[in-house]
PDB file of C-alpha atoms in Angstrom:
ATOM      1  CA  GLY A 330     108.293 124.084 145.057  1.00  0.00           C
ATOM      2  CA  ALA A 331     107.457 127.701 144.361  1.00  0.00           C
ATOM      3  CA  VAL A 332     104.179 129.091 145.711  1.00  0.00           C
ATOM      4  CA  VAL A 333     101.587 131.020 143.729  1.00  0.00           C
ATOM      5  CA  SER A 334      98.656 132.490 145.595  1.00  0.00           C
ATOM      6  CA  GLN A 335      95.347 133.620 144.136  1.00  0.00           C
ATOM      7  CA  HIS A 336      92.852 135.860 145.848  1.00  0.00           C
ATOM      8  CA  PRO A 337      89.987 135.544 146.339  1.00  0.00           C
ATOM      9  CA  SER A 338      89.430 131.790 146.189  1.00  0.00           C
ATOM     10  CA  TRP A 339      85.787 132.384 145.413  1.00  0.00           C
ATOM     11  CA  VAL A 340      83.614 135.381 144.633  1.00  0.00           C
ATOM     12  CA  ILE A 341      79.959 135.998 143.885  1.00  0.00           C
ATOM     13  CA  CYS A 342      79.047 139.206 142.097  1.00  0.00           C
ATOM     14  CA  LYS A 343      76.036 140.796 140.507  1.00  0.00           C
ATOM     15  CA  SER A 344      75.656 140.933 136.744  1.00  0.00           C
ATOM     16  CA  GLY A 345      77.121 144.134 135.331  1.00  0.00           C
ATOM     17  CA  THR A 346      79.731 144.648 138.038  1.00  0.00           C
ATOM     18  CA  SER A 347      83.491 144.151 137.725  1.00  0.00           C
ATOM     19  CA  VAL A 348      85.606 141.677 139.647  1.00  0.00           C
ATOM     20  CA  LYS A 349      89.359 141.718 140.213  1.00  0.00           C
ATOM     21  CA  ILE A 350      91.372 138.559 140.822  1.00  0.00           C
ATOM     22  CA  GLU A 351      94.939 138.728 142.103  1.00  0.00           C
ATOM     23  CA  CYS A 352      97.759 136.310 141.388  1.00  0.00           C
ATOM     24  CA  ARG A 353     100.929 136.569 143.452  1.00  0.00           C
ATOM     25  CA  SER A 354     104.178 134.662 143.331  1.00  0.00           C
ATOM     26  CA  LEU A 355     105.173 134.467 146.985  1.00  0.00           C
ATOM     27  CA  ASP A 356     108.761 133.277 146.924  1.00  0.00           C
ATOM     28  CA  PHE A 357     110.054 134.019 143.447  1.00  0.00           C
ATOM     29  CA  GLN A 358     109.971 136.711 140.800  1.00  0.00           C
ATOM     30  CA  ALA A 359     107.708 135.732 137.946  1.00  0.00           C
ATOM     31  CA  THR A 360     108.777 137.116 134.615  1.00  0.00           C
ATOM     32  CA  THR A 361     105.684 135.677 133.006  1.00  0.00           C
ATOM     33  CA  MET A 362     102.197 134.959 134.267  1.00  0.00           C
ATOM     34  CA  PHE A 363      99.390 133.153 132.540  1.00  0.00           C
ATOM     35  CA  TRP A 364      95.636 133.236 133.022  1.00  0.00           C
ATOM     36  CA  TYR A 365      93.373 130.277 132.322  1.00  0.00           C
ATOM     37  CA  ARG A 366      89.688 129.579 132.664  1.00  0.00           C
ATOM     38  CA  GLN A 367      88.123 126.213 133.213  1.00  0.00           C
ATOM     39  CA  PHE A 368      84.470 125.284 132.810  1.00  0.00           C
ATOM     40  CA  PRO A 369      83.075 122.302 134.729  1.00  0.00           C
ATOM     41  CA  LYS A 370      84.506 118.994 133.546  1.00  0.00           C
ATOM     42  CA  GLN A 371      86.581 120.709 130.888  1.00  0.00           C
ATOM     43  CA  SER A 372      90.267 121.364 130.588  1.00  0.00           C
ATOM     44  CA  LEU A 373      92.106 124.612 131.191  1.00  0.00           C
ATOM     45  CA  MET A 374      91.884 127.114 128.375  1.00  0.00           C
ATOM     46  CA  LEU A 375      94.691 129.649 128.116  1.00  0.00           C
ATOM     47  CA  MET A 376      93.263 133.163 128.053  1.00  0.00           C
ATOM     48  CA  ALA A 377      96.337 135.375 128.021  1.00  0.00           C
ATOM     49  CA  THR A 378     100.044 135.623 128.704  1.00  0.00           C
ATOM     50  CA  SER A 379     101.482 138.610 130.507  1.00  0.00           C
ATOM     51  CA  ASN A 380     105.039 139.739 130.959  1.00  0.00           C
ATOM     52  CA  GLU A 381     105.934 142.212 133.660  1.00  0.00           C
ATOM     53  CA  GLY A 382     105.740 145.786 132.434  1.00  0.00           C
ATOM     54  CA  SER A 383     104.226 145.044 129.048  1.00  0.00           C
ATOM     55  CA  LYS A 384     100.786 144.481 127.595  1.00  0.00           C
ATOM     56  CA  ALA A 385      99.246 141.051 127.831  1.00  0.00           C
ATOM     57  CA  THR A 386      98.992 138.805 124.798  1.00  0.00           C
ATOM     58  CA  TYR A 387      95.489 137.410 124.463  1.00  0.00           C
ATOM     59  CA  GLU A 388      94.514 134.124 122.881  1.00  0.00           C
ATOM     60  CA  GLN A 389      92.214 134.162 119.902  1.00  0.00           C
ATOM     61  CA  GLY A 390      88.609 134.673 120.897  1.00  0.00           C
ATOM     62  CA  VAL A 391      89.368 136.262 124.296  1.00  0.00           C
ATOM     63  CA  GLU A 392      88.054 139.804 124.589  1.00  0.00           C
ATOM     64  CA  LYS A 393      90.845 142.007 125.885  1.00  0.00           C
ATOM     65  CA  ASP A 394      88.430 144.787 126.853  1.00  0.00           C
ATOM     66  CA  LYS A 395      86.420 142.406 128.958  1.00  0.00           C
ATOM     67  CA  PHE A 396      89.298 140.600 130.639  1.00  0.00           C
ATOM     68  CA  LEU A 397      91.764 143.291 131.694  1.00  0.00           C
ATOM     69  CA  ILE A 398      95.172 142.015 132.735  1.00  0.00           C
ATOM     70  CA  ASN A 399      97.736 144.055 134.588  1.00  0.00           C
ATOM     71  CA  HIS A 400     101.214 142.774 135.431  1.00  0.00           C
ATOM     72  CA  ALA A 401     102.693 145.725 137.244  1.00  0.00           C
ATOM     73  CA  SER A 402     105.400 143.903 139.183  1.00  0.00           C
ATOM     74  CA  LEU A 403     107.381 140.684 139.122  1.00  0.00           C
ATOM     75  CA  THR A 404     105.207 139.219 141.857  1.00  0.00           C
ATOM     76  CA  LEU A 405     101.704 140.400 141.011  1.00  0.00           C
ATOM     77  CA  SER A 406      99.307 140.077 138.107  1.00  0.00           C
ATOM     78  CA  THR A 407      95.615 140.945 138.203  1.00  0.00           C
ATOM     79  CA  LEU A 408      92.720 139.863 136.040  1.00  0.00           C
ATOM     80  CA  THR A 409      89.654 142.115 136.041  1.00  0.00           C
ATOM     81  CA  VAL A 410      86.443 140.748 134.592  1.00  0.00           C
ATOM     82  CA  THR A 411      84.553 143.851 133.532  1.00  0.00           C
ATOM     83  CA  SER A 412      80.765 144.068 133.307  1.00  0.00           C
ATOM     84  CA  ALA A 413      80.486 140.451 134.334  1.00  0.00           C
ATOM     85  CA  HIS A 414      77.615 138.330 133.089  1.00  0.00           C
ATOM     86  CA  PRO A 415      76.428 134.865 134.142  1.00  0.00           C
ATOM     87  CA  GLU A 416      78.252 133.273 131.198  1.00  0.00           C
ATOM     88  CA  ASP A 417      81.523 134.542 132.692  1.00  0.00           C
ATOM     89  CA  SER A 418      80.985 132.272 135.686  1.00  0.00           C
ATOM     90  CA  SER A 419      83.936 129.907 135.675  1.00  0.00           C
ATOM     91  CA  PHE A 420      87.055 128.753 137.493  1.00  0.00           C
ATOM     92  CA  TYR A 421      89.916 131.143 136.781  1.00  0.00           C
ATOM     93  CA  ILE A 422      93.467 129.936 137.377  1.00  0.00           C
ATOM     94  CA  CYS A 423      96.765 131.748 137.066  1.00  0.00           C
ATOM     95  CA  SER A 424     100.254 130.365 136.701  1.00  0.00           C
ATOM     96  CA  ALA A 425     103.606 132.016 137.122  1.00  0.00           C
ATOM     97  CA  SER A 426     107.026 131.211 135.759  1.00  0.00           C
ATOM     98  CA  TRP A 427     110.573 132.442 135.934  1.00  0.00           C
ATOM     99  CA  SER A 428     112.227 129.668 133.992  1.00  0.00           C
ATOM    100  CA  ASN A 429     111.719 128.049 130.662  1.00  0.00           C
ATOM    101  CA  THR A 430     110.727 124.673 131.981  1.00  0.00           C
ATOM    102  CA  GLU A 431     108.069 124.967 134.614  1.00  0.00           C
ATOM    103  CA  ALA A 432     105.099 127.057 135.628  1.00  0.00           C
ATOM    104  CA  PHE A 433     103.473 127.030 139.049  1.00  0.00           C
ATOM    105  CA  PHE A 434      99.734 127.316 139.438  1.00  0.00           C
ATOM    106  CA  GLY A 435      97.562 129.170 141.890  1.00  0.00           C
ATOM    107  CA  GLN A 436      94.724 127.438 143.654  1.00  0.00           C
ATOM    108  CA  GLY A 437      92.116 129.032 141.400  1.00  0.00           C
ATOM    109  CA  THR A 438      89.237 131.457 141.845  1.00  0.00           C
ATOM    110  CA  ARG A 439      85.633 130.350 141.487  1.00  0.00           C
ATOM    111  CA  LEU A 440      83.620 133.235 140.005  1.00  0.00           C
ATOM    112  CA  THR A 441      79.843 133.114 140.105  1.00  0.00           C
ATOM    113  CA  VAL A 442      77.899 135.926 138.463  1.00  0.00           C
ATOM    114  CA  VAL A 443      74.260 136.178 139.514  1.00  0.00           C
TER     115      VAL A 443
ATOM    116  CA  SER B 478      92.898 122.027 113.541  1.00  0.00           C
ATOM    117  CA  GLN B 479      95.254 121.715 116.454  1.00  0.00           C
ATOM    118  CA  LYS B 480      94.215 119.231 119.098  1.00  0.00           C
ATOM    119  CA  ILE B 481      95.510 117.739 122.314  1.00  0.00           C
ATOM    120  CA  GLU B 482      93.451 114.722 123.224  1.00  0.00           C
ATOM    121  CA  GLN B 483      93.635 112.411 126.185  1.00  0.00           C
ATOM    122  CA  ASN B 484      92.470 108.853 125.849  1.00  0.00           C
ATOM    123  CA  SER B 485      89.271 108.936 127.782  1.00  0.00           C
ATOM    124  CA  GLU B 486      87.321 111.181 130.053  1.00  0.00           C
ATOM    125  CA  ALA B 487      87.305 108.644 132.850  1.00  0.00           C
ATOM    126  CA  LEU B 488      89.387 105.634 133.769  1.00  0.00           C
ATOM    127  CA  ASN B 489      88.650 103.213 136.615  1.00  0.00           C
ATOM    128  CA  ILE B 490      91.245 100.724 137.793  1.00  0.00           C
ATOM    129  CA  GLN B 491      91.746  98.402 140.724  1.00  0.00           C
ATOM    130  CA  GLU B 492      94.145  99.352 143.485  1.00  0.00           C
ATOM    131  CA  GLY B 493      97.623  97.970 142.906  1.00  0.00           C
ATOM    132  CA  LYS B 494      97.307  97.889 139.125  1.00  0.00           C
ATOM    133  CA  THR B 495      99.126 100.162 136.706  1.00  0.00           C
ATOM    134  CA  ALA B 496      97.148 103.053 135.273  1.00  0.00           C
ATOM    135  CA  THR B 497      98.094 104.154 131.770  1.00  0.00           C
ATOM    136  CA  LEU B 498      96.894 107.485 130.427  1.00  0.00           C
ATOM    137  CA  THR B 499      97.391 108.652 126.854  1.00  0.00           C
ATOM    138  CA  CYS B 500      97.964 112.093 125.406  1.00  0.00           C
ATOM    139  CA  ASN B 501      97.830 112.504 121.632  1.00  0.00           C
ATOM    140  CA  TYR B 502      98.427 115.708 119.740  1.00  0.00           C
ATOM    141  CA  THR B 503      98.309 116.917 116.159  1.00  0.00           C
ATOM    142  CA  ASN B 504      99.945 119.792 114.313  1.00  0.00           C
ATOM    143  CA  TYR B 505     102.347 120.611 117.123  1.00  0.00           C
ATOM    144  CA  SER B 506     106.062 120.001 117.543  1.00  0.00           C
ATOM    145  CA  PRO B 507     106.516 120.708 121.219  1.00  0.00           C
ATOM    146  CA  ALA B 508     109.913 120.951 122.822  1.00  0.00           C
ATOM    147  CA  TYR B 509     108.411 120.038 126.202  1.00  0.00           C
ATOM    148  CA  LEU B 510     105.482 118.039 127.450  1.00  0.00           C
ATOM    149  CA  GLN B 511     104.275 118.098 131.027  1.00  0.00           C
ATOM    150  CA  TRP B 512     101.833 116.138 133.127  1.00  0.00           C
ATOM    151  CA  TYR B 513      99.775 117.694 135.899  1.00  0.00           C
ATOM    152  CA  ARG B 514      97.409 116.432 138.549  1.00  0.00           C
ATOM    153  CA  GLN B 515      94.281 118.382 139.374  1.00  0.00           C
ATOM    154  CA  ASP B 516      91.975 117.726 142.288  1.00  0.00           C
ATOM    155  CA  PRO B 517      88.389 119.099 142.277  1.00  0.00           C
ATOM    156  CA  GLY B 518      88.258 122.849 142.852  1.00  0.00           C
ATOM    157  CA  ARG B 519      92.046 123.200 142.908  1.00  0.00           C
ATOM    158  CA  GLY B 520      94.710 124.396 140.514  1.00  0.00           C
ATOM    159  CA  PRO B 521      96.903 121.876 138.678  1.00  0.00           C
ATOM    160  CA  VAL B 522      99.994 120.518 140.371  1.00  0.00           C
ATOM    161  CA  PHE B 523     103.094 119.778 138.316  1.00  0.00           C
ATOM    162  CA  LEU B 524     104.176 116.132 138.184  1.00  0.00           C
ATOM    163  CA  LEU B 525     106.677 115.523 135.411  1.00  0.00           C
ATOM    164  CA  LEU B 526     108.285 117.207 132.428  1.00  0.00           C
ATOM    165  CA  ILE B 527     109.789 115.404 129.467  1.00  0.00           C
ATOM    166  CA  ARG B 528     111.779 116.980 126.665  1.00  0.00           C
ATOM    167  CA  GLU B 529     111.542 116.102 122.984  1.00  0.00           C
ATOM    168  CA  ASN B 530     114.931 114.394 123.049  1.00  0.00           C
ATOM    169  CA  GLU B 531     113.976 112.206 126.012  1.00  0.00           C
ATOM    170  CA  LYS B 532     112.166 108.941 125.472  1.00  0.00           C
ATOM    171  CA  GLU B 533     111.263 108.226 129.071  1.00  0.00           C
ATOM    172  CA  LYS B 534     111.215 109.913 132.474  1.00  0.00           C
ATOM    173  CA  ARG B 535     110.565 108.380 135.872  1.00  0.00           C
ATOM    174  CA  LYS B 536     109.701 109.758 139.273  1.00  0.00           C
ATOM    175  CA  GLU B 537     108.868 107.324 142.053  1.00  0.00           C
ATOM    176  CA  ARG B 538     105.742 105.433 140.862  1.00  0.00           C
ATOM    177  CA  LEU B 539     105.303 107.659 137.824  1.00  0.00           C
ATOM    178  CA  LYS B 540     106.657 107.092 134.339  1.00  0.00           C
ATOM    179  CA  VAL B 541     106.219 109.217 131.248  1.00  0.00           C
ATOM    180  CA  THR B 542     107.155 108.404 127.665  1.00  0.00           C
ATOM    181  CA  PHE B 543     107.284 110.804 124.753  1.00  0.00           C
ATOM    182  CA  ASP B 544     107.151 109.607 121.139  1.00  0.00           C
ATOM    183  CA  THR B 545     107.510 112.595 118.819  1.00  0.00           C
ATOM    184  CA  THR B 546     106.995 110.397 115.762  1.00  0.00           C
ATOM    185  CA  LEU B 547     103.645 109.114 116.979  1.00  0.00           C
ATOM    186  CA  LYS B 548     102.911 112.503 118.582  1.00  0.00           C
ATOM    187  CA  GLN B 549     101.985 110.718 121.755  1.00  0.00           C
ATOM    188  CA  SER B 550     102.854 110.659 125.439  1.00  0.00           C
ATOM    189  CA  LEU B 551     101.973 107.881 127.844  1.00  0.00           C
ATOM    190  CA  PHE B 552     101.680 108.463 131.584  1.00  0.00           C
ATOM    191  CA  HIS B 553     101.895 105.450 133.877  1.00  0.00           C
ATOM    192  CA  ILE B 554     101.149 105.164 137.590  1.00  0.00           C
ATOM    193  CA  THR B 555     102.368 101.857 138.964  1.00  0.00           C
ATOM    194  CA  ALA B 556     101.026 100.206 142.133  1.00  0.00           C
ATOM    195  CA  SER B 557      98.119 102.625 142.043  1.00  0.00           C
ATOM    196  CA  GLN B 558      96.462 103.769 145.253  1.00  0.00           C
ATOM    197  CA  PRO B 559      93.062 105.339 145.981  1.00  0.00           C
ATOM    198  CA  ALA B 560      94.933 108.576 146.768  1.00  0.00           C
ATOM    199  CA  ASP B 561      95.987 108.699 143.112  1.00  0.00           C
ATOM    200  CA  SER B 562      92.366 109.362 142.139  1.00  0.00           C
ATOM    201  CA  ALA B 563      92.296 112.747 140.413  1.00  0.00           C
ATOM    202  CA  THR B 564      92.166 114.322 136.982  1.00  0.00           C
ATOM    203  CA  TYR B 565      95.422 114.164 135.055  1.00  0.00           C
ATOM    204  CA  LEU B 566      96.243 116.708 132.398  1.00  0.00           C
ATOM    205  CA  CYS B 567      98.936 116.736 129.773  1.00  0.00           C
ATOM    206  CA  ALA B 568     100.241 120.096 128.631  1.00  0.00           C
ATOM    207  CA  LEU B 569     102.266 120.972 125.548  1.00  0.00           C
ATOM    208  CA  ASP B 570     104.678 123.800 125.141  1.00  0.00           C
ATOM    209  CA  VAL B 571     103.311 124.818 121.770  1.00  0.00           C
ATOM    210  CA  THR B 572     105.320 128.000 121.356  1.00  0.00           C
ATOM    211  CA  ASN B 573     108.590 126.383 122.435  1.00  0.00           C
ATOM    212  CA  THR B 574     109.161 129.105 125.002  1.00  0.00           C
ATOM    213  CA  GLY B 575     109.215 126.538 127.759  1.00  0.00           C
ATOM    214  CA  ASN B 576     106.413 127.834 129.918  1.00  0.00           C
ATOM    215  CA  GLN B 577     103.391 128.572 127.730  1.00  0.00           C
ATOM    216  CA  PHE B 578     101.174 125.544 127.628  1.00  0.00           C
ATOM    217  CA  TYR B 579      98.017 124.318 126.050  1.00  0.00           C
ATOM    218  CA  PHE B 580      96.292 121.638 128.028  1.00  0.00           C
ATOM    219  CA  GLY B 581      94.750 118.367 126.988  1.00  0.00           C
ATOM    220  CA  THR B 582      91.180 117.433 127.711  1.00  0.00           C
ATOM    221  CA  GLY B 583      92.086 115.598 130.905  1.00  0.00           C
ATOM    222  CA  THR B 584      91.443 112.080 132.175  1.00  0.00           C
ATOM    223  CA  SER B 585      89.634 111.472 135.446  1.00  0.00           C
ATOM    224  CA  LEU B 586      91.261 108.519 137.170  1.00  0.00           C
ATOM    225  CA  THR B 587      89.500 106.571 139.909  1.00  0.00           C
ATOM    226  CA  VAL B 588      91.442 103.904 141.789  1.00  0.00           C
ATOM    227  CA  ILE B 589      89.054 101.431 143.373  1.00  0.00           C
ATOM    228  CA  PRO B 590      90.128  99.922 146.710  1.00  0.00           C
TER     229      PRO B 590
END
């Protein structure tokens, strides 16, 4: 199957700093990428949908100024958590898709804000 | 409100038995429903997709059913093995675009040797 790579796989940052997470589709061009967050023992919650070259569409309750998404190319989307706080600590997962039937997930990024 | 619920948080079964997981939803009319496997600390891995006009789909030891009247999908693992232990998530294509999904609450399956 298609490969989606996230970087970094884990990151620890100080409260108030910003963190960027990359999501790359390695062997296909992703017209759409999705960002999810997952708290311990909970399911994935869709944060936003991004299409290459256009602004991301955020789910209700997700602060677009806090979670900046850039989808500058067909193989790369980035999520920047700005002014991170301990409550932003979570598992962030991206998925990428080129078709209408399947999305491929990255391995996730564990963010810990101290 | 819109909900996607899976039958239980945790399910324990004996090796060799069939595991049956349930996904129930309300207020959606999805064109697609997918099942994923997620291991601790990893992203979900796609298992099966079933369309609204399909009643059943099989892949090796896996079987999925989709009842749009009951708004329910059942996910079966036959001849279960300890390696099947993981969290299983159902996901609905709620916008009918084919790739934008909302996930269920997940069921943690443990297969006991």
